[in-house]
Coordinates of C-alpha atoms (C1' of nucleotides) in Angstrom, one line a residue:
Chain Q
M245 CA 212.8 -5.1 77.8
F246 CA 214.8 -6.6 80.7
N247 CA 218.5 -5.9 80.7
I248 CA 220.9 -7.2 83.3
M249 CA 223.0 -4.1 82.9
N250 CA 220.3 -2.0 84.4
I251 CA 219.9 -4.2 87.4
S252 CA 223.6 -3.9 88.1
K253 CA 223.3 -0.1 87.9
V254 CA 220.4 0.0 90.2
I255 CA 222.3 -2.0 92.8
I256 CA 225.3 0.2 92.5
F257 CA 223.3 3.3 93.2
V258 CA 221.2 2.1 96.0
H259 CA 222.3 3.9 99.1
P260 CA 224.1 1.7 101.6
L261 CA 221.6 2.3 104.3
A262 CA 218.7 1.3 102.1
M263 CA 220.3 -2.1 101.6
T264 CA 219.6 -3.1 105.2
D265 CA 216.3 -4.6 106.0
H266 CA 215.7 -2.4 108.9
A267 CA 212.7 -0.1 109.0
V268 CA 213.7 3.5 109.6
N269 CA 211.8 5.8 112.0
P270 CA 211.4 9.0 110.0
N271 CA 211.0 11.2 113.0
V272 CA 213.9 10.4 115.3
S273 CA 217.6 10.7 114.8
V274 CA 220.8 10.6 116.8
D275 CA 223.8 12.9 116.5
C276 CA 227.2 12.1 117.9
V277 CA 229.6 14.7 119.3
I278 CA 233.0 13.0 119.5
F279 CA 235.8 14.9 121.2
G280 CA 239.5 14.3 120.7
F281 CA 242.7 16.1 121.8
N282 CA 245.8 17.0 119.8
N283 CA 248.0 17.8 122.9
Q284 CA 247.1 21.4 122.6
E285 CA 243.5 21.9 121.8
L286 CA 240.2 20.1 122.0
E287 CA 238.9 18.8 118.7
V288 CA 235.6 17.5 117.5
L289 CA 234.8 14.9 114.8
L290 CA 232.8 16.2 111.8
I291 CA 231.8 14.7 108.6
E292 CA 231.8 16.2 105.2
R293 CA 228.4 15.4 103.6
S294 CA 228.6 13.8 100.2
A295 CA 225.8 15.0 98.0
G296 CA 223.7 11.9 97.4
N297 CA 224.8 9.7 94.5
T298 CA 227.2 12.2 93.1
E299 CA 230.8 12.5 93.9
K300 CA 230.3 16.1 94.9
V301 CA 231.1 17.0 98.5
D302 CA 228.6 19.3 100.2
E303 CA 230.8 22.1 101.6
I304 CA 228.9 22.2 104.8
K305 CA 230.1 20.0 107.6
A306 CA 228.0 18.3 110.2
L307 CA 228.1 16.1 113.2
P308 CA 227.8 12.4 112.4
G309 CA 224.1 11.5 112.8
N310 CA 221.2 9.8 111.1
L311 CA 217.7 8.4 111.6
I312 CA 217.2 5.5 114.0
Y313 CA 215.9 2.1 113.2
E314 CA 212.5 1.0 114.6
D315 CA 214.0 -2.1 116.3
E316 CA 217.0 -0.5 118.1
N317 CA 217.2 1.6 121.2
L318 CA 218.7 5.1 121.2
D319 CA 222.1 4.0 122.5
E320 CA 222.4 1.3 119.9
A321 CA 221.4 3.7 117.2
A322 CA 224.1 6.2 118.2
Q323 CA 226.7 3.5 118.2
R324 CA 225.6 2.2 114.8
V325 CA 225.3 5.6 113.2
L326 CA 228.7 6.6 114.4
C327 CA 230.2 3.5 113.1
E328 CA 228.6 3.7 109.7
L329 CA 229.7 7.3 109.2
T330 CA 233.1 7.3 110.7
G331 CA 234.2 3.7 111.2
L332 CA 234.5 4.2 115.0
S333 CA 233.1 1.2 116.8
N334 CA 232.7 0.2 120.4
I335 CA 232.7 3.8 121.5
Y336 CA 231.0 4.4 124.9
L337 CA 228.5 7.2 124.2
E338 CA 226.5 9.2 126.7
Q339 CA 223.2 10.9 126.0
V340 CA 223.4 14.6 126.4
Y341 CA 220.2 16.3 125.3
T342 CA 217.3 16.1 122.8
F343 CA 216.7 18.8 120.2
G344 CA 213.2 19.2 118.8
D345 CA 212.7 22.5 117.2
P346 CA 210.1 22.0 114.5
N347 CA 212.3 23.9 112.0
R348 CA 215.6 22.5 112.9
I349 CA 216.1 20.8 109.5
S350 CA 214.2 23.1 107.3
K351 CA 217.0 25.5 106.2
K352 CA 217.1 25.5 102.4
H353 CA 220.6 24.1 102.2
D354 CA 219.9 21.3 104.7
Q355 CA 216.7 20.4 102.8
D356 CA 218.6 20.3 99.5
W357 CA 221.0 17.8 101.0
L358 CA 218.4 15.7 102.8
R359 CA 216.5 15.3 99.5
S360 CA 219.5 13.5 98.2
I361 CA 219.7 10.9 100.9
R362 CA 216.3 10.6 102.6
A363 CA 213.0 9.0 101.7
H364 CA 211.1 11.7 103.6
P365 CA 213.4 14.7 103.7
E366 CA 210.6 17.0 104.9
A367 CA 209.5 14.9 107.8
R368 CA 209.9 16.5 111.2
V369 CA 213.0 15.0 113.0
I370 CA 213.9 15.4 116.6
T371 CA 217.4 14.4 117.4
V372 CA 219.0 12.8 120.5
A373 CA 222.6 14.0 121.0
Y374 CA 225.3 11.7 122.3
T375 CA 228.8 12.5 123.2
S376 CA 232.1 10.7 123.9
L377 CA 235.8 11.4 124.4
I378 CA 238.3 9.4 122.5
N379 CA 242.0 8.9 122.4
K380 CA 242.7 9.4 118.8
Q381 CA 245.7 7.1 118.8
R382 CA 243.5 4.1 119.5
F383 CA 241.0 4.6 116.6
N384 CA 241.2 4.9 112.9
L385 CA 238.6 6.8 110.9
T386 CA 237.1 4.9 107.9
P387 CA 234.2 7.1 106.8
S388 CA 231.5 5.6 104.6
S389 CA 227.8 5.9 104.0
F390 CA 227.0 9.5 103.2
A391 CA 230.1 10.7 104.9
R392 CA 232.5 11.5 102.2
N393 CA 235.1 12.1 104.9
A394 CA 235.4 12.4 108.6
V395 CA 237.7 15.1 109.9
W396 CA 239.0 16.4 113.3
V397 CA 238.4 20.1 113.7
K398 CA 239.6 22.3 116.6
V399 CA 236.6 23.2 118.7
K400 CA 237.4 26.9 118.5
D401 CA 237.7 26.7 114.7
V402 CA 234.4 24.9 114.1
P403 CA 232.6 26.6 111.2
Q404 CA 228.9 27.0 110.7
L405 CA 227.5 23.5 110.6
G406 CA 224.4 22.0 109.0
F407 CA 221.1 21.9 110.9
D408 CA 221.3 23.0 114.5
H409 CA 224.6 21.2 115.0
N410 CA 226.5 24.2 116.4
E411 CA 223.9 24.4 119.1
I412 CA 224.3 20.6 119.8
L413 CA 228.1 21.0 120.0
D414 CA 227.7 23.8 122.5
K415 CA 225.4 21.7 124.6
A416 CA 227.8 18.7 124.5
L417 CA 230.8 21.0 125.4
N418 CA 228.9 22.3 128.4
Y419 CA 228.0 18.8 129.4
L420 CA 231.6 17.8 129.2
K421 CA 232.7 20.8 131.3
H422 CA 230.3 19.9 134.1
K423 CA 231.1 16.2 133.9
I424 CA 234.8 16.6 134.2
Y425 CA 234.4 18.3 137.5
L426 CA 232.8 15.1 138.8
E427 CA 234.8 12.4 137.1
P428 CA 238.3 12.1 135.9
L429 CA 237.5 11.9 132.2
G430 CA 240.7 13.4 131.0
Y431 CA 242.6 10.3 130.5
E432 CA 240.1 9.1 127.9
L433 CA 241.5 11.7 125.5
L434 CA 245.1 11.2 126.1
P435 CA 247.6 8.6 125.0
D436 CA 248.0 5.7 127.4
R437 CA 251.1 7.2 128.8
F438 CA 251.0 11.0 129.4
T439 CA 252.7 13.8 131.2
L440 CA 251.0 15.9 133.8
A441 CA 251.6 18.9 131.6
Q442 CA 249.5 17.2 128.9
L443 CA 246.8 16.5 131.4
Q444 CA 246.8 20.1 132.6
K445 CA 246.6 21.4 129.1
L446 CA 243.6 19.2 128.5
Y447 CA 241.8 20.4 131.5
E448 CA 242.6 24.0 130.6
A449 CA 241.3 23.4 127.1
I450 CA 238.0 21.9 128.2
L451 CA 237.3 24.3 131.0
V452 CA 238.7 27.3 129.2
D453 CA 240.7 28.3 132.2
T454 CA 244.3 28.2 133.5
F455 CA 245.6 26.6 136.6
D456 CA 248.7 26.9 138.8
K457 CA 251.1 24.1 137.9
R458 CA 252.0 23.2 141.5
N459 CA 248.4 23.1 142.7
F460 CA 247.3 21.2 139.7
R461 CA 249.9 18.6 140.2
R462 CA 249.2 18.3 143.9
K463 CA 245.5 17.7 143.2
I464 CA 246.1 15.1 140.5
L465 CA 248.7 13.2 142.6
R466 CA 246.3 13.2 145.6
T467 CA 244.1 10.9 143.7
S468 CA 245.5 7.5 143.9
F469 CA 244.6 6.4 140.4
I470 CA 246.9 8.5 138.3
V471 CA 250.1 6.6 138.8
P472 CA 253.6 7.3 137.8
L473 CA 255.4 5.0 135.4
N474 CA 259.2 4.7 135.7
E475 CA 259.6 6.3 132.4
K476 CA 260.4 9.7 131.0
Q477 CA 259.9 11.5 127.7
K478 CA 262.7 11.1 125.2
G479 CA 264.1 13.4 122.6
V480 CA 262.7 16.6 123.9
A481 CA 264.9 19.7 124.1
H482 CA 264.3 20.3 127.8
K483 CA 264.1 18.3 131.0
P484 CA 262.2 15.2 130.1
A485 CA 258.8 14.8 131.9
S486 CA 257.8 11.7 133.8
L487 CA 255.0 9.7 132.3
Y488 CA 251.8 8.6 134.1
R489 CA 248.9 6.4 133.4
F490 CA 245.3 6.2 134.6
D491 CA 244.6 3.1 136.6
K492 CA 241.0 2.1 136.0
S493 CA 241.0 -0.6 138.7
L494 CA 242.4 1.7 141.3
F495 CA 239.8 4.3 140.3
H496 CA 236.8 1.9 140.5
Q497 CA 237.8 0.5 143.9
I498 CA 237.4 3.9 145.6
Chain N
M177 CA 169.1 8.0 107.2
F178 CA 170.6 11.1 108.7
N179 CA 169.7 11.7 112.4
I180 CA 170.8 14.7 114.3
M181 CA 170.9 12.7 117.5
N182 CA 173.8 10.6 116.2
I183 CA 175.8 13.7 115.4
S184 CA 175.4 15.0 118.9
K185 CA 176.6 11.7 120.3
V186 CA 179.6 11.6 118.0
I187 CA 180.6 15.1 119.2
I188 CA 180.2 14.2 122.8
F189 CA 182.5 11.2 122.5
V190 CA 185.2 12.8 120.5
H191 CA 188.3 12.9 122.7
P192 CA 189.3 16.4 123.7
L193 CA 192.7 16.2 122.0
A194 CA 191.1 15.2 118.8
M195 CA 189.2 18.4 118.7
T196 CA 192.3 20.5 118.2
D197 CA 193.5 21.1 114.7
H198 CA 197.1 20.3 115.5
A199 CA 198.7 17.4 113.7
V200 CA 200.2 14.9 116.2
N201 CA 203.6 13.3 115.8
P202 CA 203.0 9.7 116.4
N203 CA 206.5 8.9 117.4
V204 CA 207.5 11.4 120.0
S205 CA 206.0 12.2 123.4
V206 CA 206.9 14.2 126.5
D207 CA 206.5 13.1 130.1
C208 CA 206.6 15.4 133.1
V209 CA 208.1 14.5 136.5
I210 CA 206.7 17.2 138.9
F211 CA 208.0 17.2 142.4
G212 CA 206.4 18.7 145.4
F213 CA 207.1 18.6 149.2
N214 CA 204.6 18.1 152.0
N215 CA 207.0 19.4 154.8
Q216 CA 208.1 15.9 155.5
E217 CA 208.6 14.0 152.3
L218 CA 209.2 14.5 148.6
E219 CA 206.2 13.8 146.4
V220 CA 205.6 13.4 142.7
L221 CA 202.5 14.2 140.7
L222 CA 200.9 11.2 139.0
I223 CA 197.7 10.9 136.9
E224 CA 195.1 8.2 137.1
R225 CA 194.5 7.2 133.5
S226 CA 190.8 7.2 132.5
A227 CA 190.0 4.3 130.3
G228 CA 189.0 6.0 127.0
N229 CA 185.4 7.0 126.6
T230 CA 184.2 5.1 129.7
E231 CA 184.1 6.4 133.2
K232 CA 186.3 3.6 134.4
V233 CA 189.6 4.5 135.9
D234 CA 192.6 2.5 134.9
E235 CA 194.1 1.4 138.2
I236 CA 197.6 2.0 136.9
K237 CA 199.0 5.4 137.5
A238 CA 201.4 7.2 135.2
L239 CA 203.4 10.4 134.8
P240 CA 201.5 13.1 132.9
G241 CA 202.7 12.8 129.3
N242 CA 201.5 12.7 125.7
L243 CA 202.5 12.9 122.1
I244 CA 203.8 16.2 120.8
Y245 CA 202.3 18.3 118.0
E246 CA 204.1 18.8 114.8
D247 CA 204.2 22.5 115.2
E248 CA 205.6 22.9 118.7
N249 CA 209.0 22.4 120.2
L250 CA 209.7 20.0 123.0
D251 CA 209.6 22.5 125.8
E252 CA 206.3 23.8 124.6
A253 CA 204.9 20.3 124.3
A254 CA 205.9 19.6 127.8
Q255 CA 204.1 22.7 129.1
R256 CA 201.0 22.1 127.1
V257 CA 200.7 18.4 128.0
L258 CA 201.3 19.1 131.7
C259 CA 198.6 21.8 131.6
E260 CA 196.1 19.6 129.7
L261 CA 196.5 16.8 132.1
T262 CA 196.8 18.5 135.4
G263 CA 195.9 22.1 135.0
L264 CA 199.3 23.3 136.0
S265 CA 200.4 26.2 133.7
N266 CA 203.4 28.4 133.4
I267 CA 205.6 25.8 135.1
Y268 CA 209.3 26.0 134.3
L269 CA 210.3 22.6 133.1
E270 CA 213.8 21.3 132.4
Q271 CA 214.6 18.5 130.1
V272 CA 216.2 15.5 131.8
Y273 CA 216.6 12.5 129.4
T274 CA 215.1 10.8 126.5
F275 CA 213.9 7.2 126.6
G276 CA 213.7 5.2 123.5
D277 CA 213.5 1.5 124.1
P278 CA 211.6 -0.1 121.2
N279 CA 209.4 -2.0 123.6
R280 CA 208.8 0.7 126.2
I281 CA 205.0 1.0 125.5
S282 CA 204.3 -2.6 124.4
K283 CA 203.3 -4.2 127.7
K284 CA 199.8 -5.6 127.3
H285 CA 198.2 -3.4 129.9
D286 CA 199.7 -0.3 128.5
Q287 CA 198.7 -1.3 125.0
D288 CA 195.1 -1.9 126.1
W289 CA 195.0 1.6 127.5
L290 CA 196.6 3.2 124.5
R291 CA 194.1 1.6 122.2
S292 CA 191.4 3.6 124.0
I293 CA 193.1 7.0 123.4
R294 CA 195.5 6.9 120.5
A295 CA 195.0 6.8 116.7
H296 CA 198.1 4.6 116.3
P297 CA 198.5 2.8 119.7
E298 CA 201.2 0.5 118.3
A299 CA 203.5 3.2 116.8
R300 CA 206.9 3.3 118.4
V301 CA 207.2 6.2 120.8
I302 CA 210.3 7.7 122.2
T303 CA 209.7 10.1 125.1
V304 CA 211.5 13.1 126.3
A305 CA 211.3 13.5 130.1
Y306 CA 211.0 16.9 131.7
T307 CA 211.1 17.8 135.4
S308 CA 210.1 20.6 137.7
L309 CA 209.8 21.5 141.4
I310 CA 206.7 23.2 142.5
N311 CA 205.4 24.8 145.6
K312 CA 202.1 23.1 146.1
Q313 CA 200.5 26.1 147.7
R314 CA 200.8 28.2 144.6
F315 CA 199.1 25.8 142.2
N316 CA 195.7 24.1 142.0
L317 CA 195.3 20.8 140.2
T318 CA 192.5 20.7 137.7
P319 CA 192.9 17.5 135.8
S320 CA 191.3 17.0 132.4
S321 CA 191.8 15.2 129.1
F322 CA 192.5 11.6 129.7
A323 CA 193.6 12.2 133.3
R324 CA 190.7 11.2 135.5
N325 CA 192.6 12.6 138.4
A326 CA 196.0 14.0 139.3
V327 CA 197.4 13.0 142.7
W328 CA 200.5 13.7 144.8
V329 CA 202.2 10.4 145.8
K330 CA 205.2 10.2 148.2
V331 CA 208.2 9.3 146.2
K332 CA 209.0 6.4 148.4
D333 CA 205.4 5.0 148.0
V334 CA 205.2 5.2 144.3
P335 CA 203.7 2.0 143.0
Q336 CA 204.4 0.3 139.7
L337 CA 203.6 2.8 137.0
G338 CA 202.6 2.4 133.4
F339 CA 205.2 2.2 130.6
D340 CA 208.8 2.8 131.7
H341 CA 207.6 5.6 134.1
N342 CA 209.4 4.2 137.2
E343 CA 212.6 4.4 135.3
I344 CA 211.9 7.9 134.2
L345 CA 211.1 8.9 137.7
D346 CA 214.4 7.5 138.9
K347 CA 216.3 9.4 136.3
A348 CA 214.5 12.6 137.3
L349 CA 215.2 12.0 140.9
N350 CA 218.9 11.5 140.2
Y351 CA 218.9 14.7 138.1
L352 CA 217.4 16.6 141.0
K353 CA 220.0 15.2 143.4
H354 CA 222.9 16.4 141.3
K355 CA 221.3 19.7 140.5
I356 CA 220.6 20.7 144.0
Y357 CA 224.3 20.5 144.8
L358 CA 224.9 23.2 142.2
E359 CA 221.9 25.5 142.7
P360 CA 219.7 26.4 145.6
L361 CA 216.6 24.8 144.2
G362 CA 215.0 24.0 147.6
Y363 CA 213.0 27.1 147.9
E364 CA 211.0 26.2 144.8
L365 CA 209.3 23.5 146.8
L366 CA 208.6 25.4 150.0
P367 CA 206.1 28.0 151.0
D368 CA 207.2 31.6 150.5
R369 CA 208.1 31.8 154.1
F370 CA 209.9 28.8 155.6
T371 CA 212.0 27.7 158.5
L372 CA 215.5 26.4 158.3
A373 CA 214.3 23.1 159.7
Q374 CA 211.9 22.8 156.8
L375 CA 214.6 23.5 154.4
Q376 CA 216.9 21.0 156.0
K377 CA 214.2 18.3 155.9
L378 CA 213.8 19.0 152.2
Y379 CA 217.4 18.6 151.5
E380 CA 217.5 15.5 153.5
A381 CA 214.5 14.1 151.6
I382 CA 216.0 14.8 148.2
L383 CA 219.5 13.6 149.0
V384 CA 218.4 10.7 151.2
D385 CA 220.8 11.8 153.9
T386 CA 220.9 13.6 157.2
F387 CA 222.9 16.6 158.2
D388 CA 224.1 18.2 161.4
K389 CA 221.8 21.0 162.2
R390 CA 224.5 23.5 163.2
N391 CA 226.6 22.9 160.1
F392 CA 223.5 23.0 157.9
R393 CA 222.4 26.4 159.3
R394 CA 225.8 27.8 159.0
K395 CA 226.1 26.8 155.4
I396 CA 222.7 28.2 154.5
L397 CA 223.2 31.5 156.3
R398 CA 226.6 31.9 154.7
T399 CA 224.7 32.4 151.4
S400 CA 223.4 35.9 151.3
F401 CA 220.2 35.1 149.5
I402 CA 218.2 33.2 152.2
V403 CA 217.2 36.1 154.3
P404 CA 215.5 36.2 157.7
L405 CA 212.1 37.8 158.0
N406 CA 211.3 39.4 161.3
E407 CA 208.6 36.8 161.9
K408 CA 208.2 33.6 163.8
Q409 CA 206.0 30.6 163.6
K410 CA 202.8 30.9 165.7
G411 CA 200.8 28.3 167.5
V412 CA 203.5 25.6 167.7
A413 CA 203.9 23.7 170.9
H414 CA 207.6 24.5 171.2
K415 CA 209.9 27.4 170.7
P416 CA 208.7 29.0 167.5
A417 CA 211.2 29.1 164.6
S418 CA 212.2 32.2 162.7
L419 CA 210.9 32.4 159.1
Y420 CA 213.1 33.0 156.1
R421 CA 212.6 33.7 152.5
F422 CA 214.6 33.1 149.3
D423 CA 215.6 36.4 147.7
K424 CA 215.8 35.8 143.9
S425 CA 217.4 39.2 143.1
L426 CA 220.1 38.7 145.7
F427 CA 220.8 35.3 144.3
H428 CA 221.0 36.5 140.7
Q429 CA 223.4 39.4 141.5
I430 CA 226.1 37.0 142.8
Chain Z
dT165 C1' 206.7 21.0 184.7
dC166 C1' 207.2 18.6 180.8
dA167 C1' 207.7 17.6 175.9
dA168 C1' 209.3 19.3 171.6
dA169 C1' 211.8 21.5 168.5
dA170 C1' 214.8 26.0 168.1
dG171 C1' 219.0 27.9 168.5
dT172 C1' 223.9 28.4 169.3
dG173 C1' 230.3 27.8 169.2
dT174 C1' 234.5 25.5 169.1
dT175 C1' 238.0 22.5 167.6
dC176 C1' 240.3 19.8 164.1
dA177 C1' 241.4 18.2 159.6
dA178 C1' 241.3 18.8 154.7
dA179 C1' 241.4 21.5 150.7
dA180 C1' 242.0 25.7 148.0
dT181 C1' 244.9 29.5 146.8
dA182 C1' 248.9 32.3 146.1
dC183 C1' 253.5 32.5 145.0
dA184 C1' 259.3 31.8 142.8
dC185 C1' 263.2 29.4 142.0
dC186 C1' 266.4 25.5 140.4
dC187 C1' 266.8 21.4 137.1
dA188 C1' 267.7 18.4 133.0
dT189 C1' 268.0 18.2 128.4
dG190 C1' 269.0 19.3 123.2
dT191 C1' 270.9 22.6 120.3
Chain W
dA246 C1' 275.9 28.8 127.1
dC247 C1' 271.3 29.2 126.5
dA248 C1' 266.5 28.3 125.7
dT249 C1' 262.8 25.3 127.0
dG250 C1' 259.6 23.3 129.7
dG251 C1' 260.0 20.1 134.2
dG252 C1' 259.7 19.9 138.8
dT253 C1' 259.3 21.4 143.7
dG254 C1' 257.5 23.7 149.2
dT255 C1' 255.4 26.9 152.3
dA256 C1' 252.2 29.9 154.4
dT257 C1' 247.4 31.5 154.6
dT258 C1' 242.6 31.1 154.1
dT259 C1' 238.5 28.6 153.5
dT260 C1' 235.7 24.8 154.0
dG261 C1' 233.8 20.5 156.0
dA262 C1' 232.9 17.6 160.0
dA263 C1' 232.2 16.3 164.6
dC264 C1' 230.1 17.3 168.8
dA265 C1' 226.1 18.9 173.5
dC266 C1' 223.7 22.1 175.9
dT267 C1' 220.3 26.0 176.8
dT268 C1' 215.9 28.4 175.3
dT269 C1' 211.1 29.2 174.3
dT270 C1' 206.7 27.9 173.7
dG271 C1' 201.9 25.2 174.3
dA272 C1' 199.8 21.7 176.6

DNA sequence: TCAAAAGTGTTCAAAATACACCCATGT
DNA sequence: ACATGGGTGTATTTTGAACACTTTTGA
C-alpha cells in the first residue's frame, strides 16, 4: 500500500549527487590537490569520507574527488567536484597528471567505502589530478556531499590516504616545486599583505630548502611586481616588518 | 544452412583488435605524439586511418591512439597502442596531458570513421596524451591494425588532423620545449654520432629560435657528457665537422 | 679558386653565492 | 636590559650575450 511517509524517507536518503539529472561517467574521475599555507608550513586540503547514508565517519582521509559527468569537460568537473565536497568555488585549477592503474581503487577498505556511495563501485576508474594554491583567508570551507568534513593537514603530517591519493599528492607537490621556479606563485598562498620573511618561509616550505635572507630579498625586490606598502606589522615583540603585496597588473605587463 | 565459406569470411573480416581477449574500456584512450628529426626540421609521426574493412584510406591523418584495455595501466596502453599502429616497440613514453572535452570525437567525419572500427563509436572518450623522441635510424615503421600507413610529417606542415589531435600535438610540443630546458633530450633524436651543428639545428627547431654558434658550442662542451669522438665527417664539400656522442653514464653520474 | 660550413676568443653585463652586524620593538 | 626577528652591503665567481675572422674540404 502507498504511504507518503515512505516517499519522504526515500527522498531524504537519496544521495545529493544522485539528485542531479546529470549522467555520470563510471570510468573517469577528478581529484583535487589544494595547497594552503599556515605561515609556517605547507598544508593540503583533505576530506573525511562519510560512510554512505550513516553518520559514521570513515577514518581514512582522501583528496576531494569524484566521477565526472558526461556533459562537462575535465576542468569543469574538477571545479564542480571541489565545490561540492568542500564549498570552495571559483578556484583556478591546473591539471597535473592522470592516474590509471587498473587496481587503484580495489583495496578492500576503499571498495567498502565506494559501495556505500557509487552505483558501480567495482568499475575501473582512471583519475585526472588537478591542483591549486589558495589563500586560506579568502575562502571558507563548507563541506557537503559525501565529505563529512574538510580539513587542512600539514603536508609532512599527511597520513595514509585512500586509493592512490598519497601518490597523487606527491605528484602535485612535485609539479608545484617545478612550477614555482618559473612563475611567482607564492603570493597565491599568502594573505594580501605579507612580509618578505613570510614569503621566504613559503618558498622554503615548498622547495624543502633554505635560502640566505639577503640574497632572497634582493631577488624578490628585483622583480618589479612585489611592491612595498607603506605599512608595517603591529604588535610583534621585535622590529616590525614591512608589508608587501603582489601586483598582478605589473606582473602581467612584463 | 551452415556453410563453412561464410565462417571463413567472418574470420577474415574480424578486426585485429577484436581478436584479442582483452576487454576494452570504452571511455579512455591514449594518443602518442612521437617526434623525430630529419637533420633540418622536427617531424611527428602520424597514421593514415584506413576506413574499416575496406581498402580505402581515410584522407585525414591522426596521431596513433586507441582505447585502453581494462587490465593494463596507461603507460602500458600507450606502448601497446603505439606498437600496434606503427610497429615501434620499447619506446619510452612520457605522459603529457589529458583531454576530455565532451565533444572531442563528435565531428561528423571522425564519427563516420569511428563507426567503422569501434563497438561504441558514440561513447564519450577522454584521452591521455603521451610523447617521446626517437632517433629514426634506430626504428622501422611497420604499421598495422587500423593504421593503413605511418608517416613522418614536418611539424610545421602538419595538416588538420582528426579529433582534437592538433591541440594534443601543440601541448606535446610545448611540453617538449619546457623539458629540453631542463634535460639534455636532444641526443634522443639524433644519430649516435652527431655534429654540434646538427645538435644546434635541433635545439633551434624545437625552441623555434636561433643561437650564436660560439655560445652554443661553449655551453654544450661545458657539460661533460657530450663527448668528442676522434672522427670527422667524410665526403662533405666543406671543412668536415667533428663527431660527438652523448654519454649516458657520464650524464647520470652528475 | 671558390663556395660552404667548421671552428675559435674576448669583452661586458647580469646574476648567483657567501658572508656578519646593527636596528626596532615588546616584555 | 634583553630577546626576537628585521633589515642591510660588499666582494667573488659564474653565467649569458654580443660580436668577426680564419680554416678545411670538395667541386
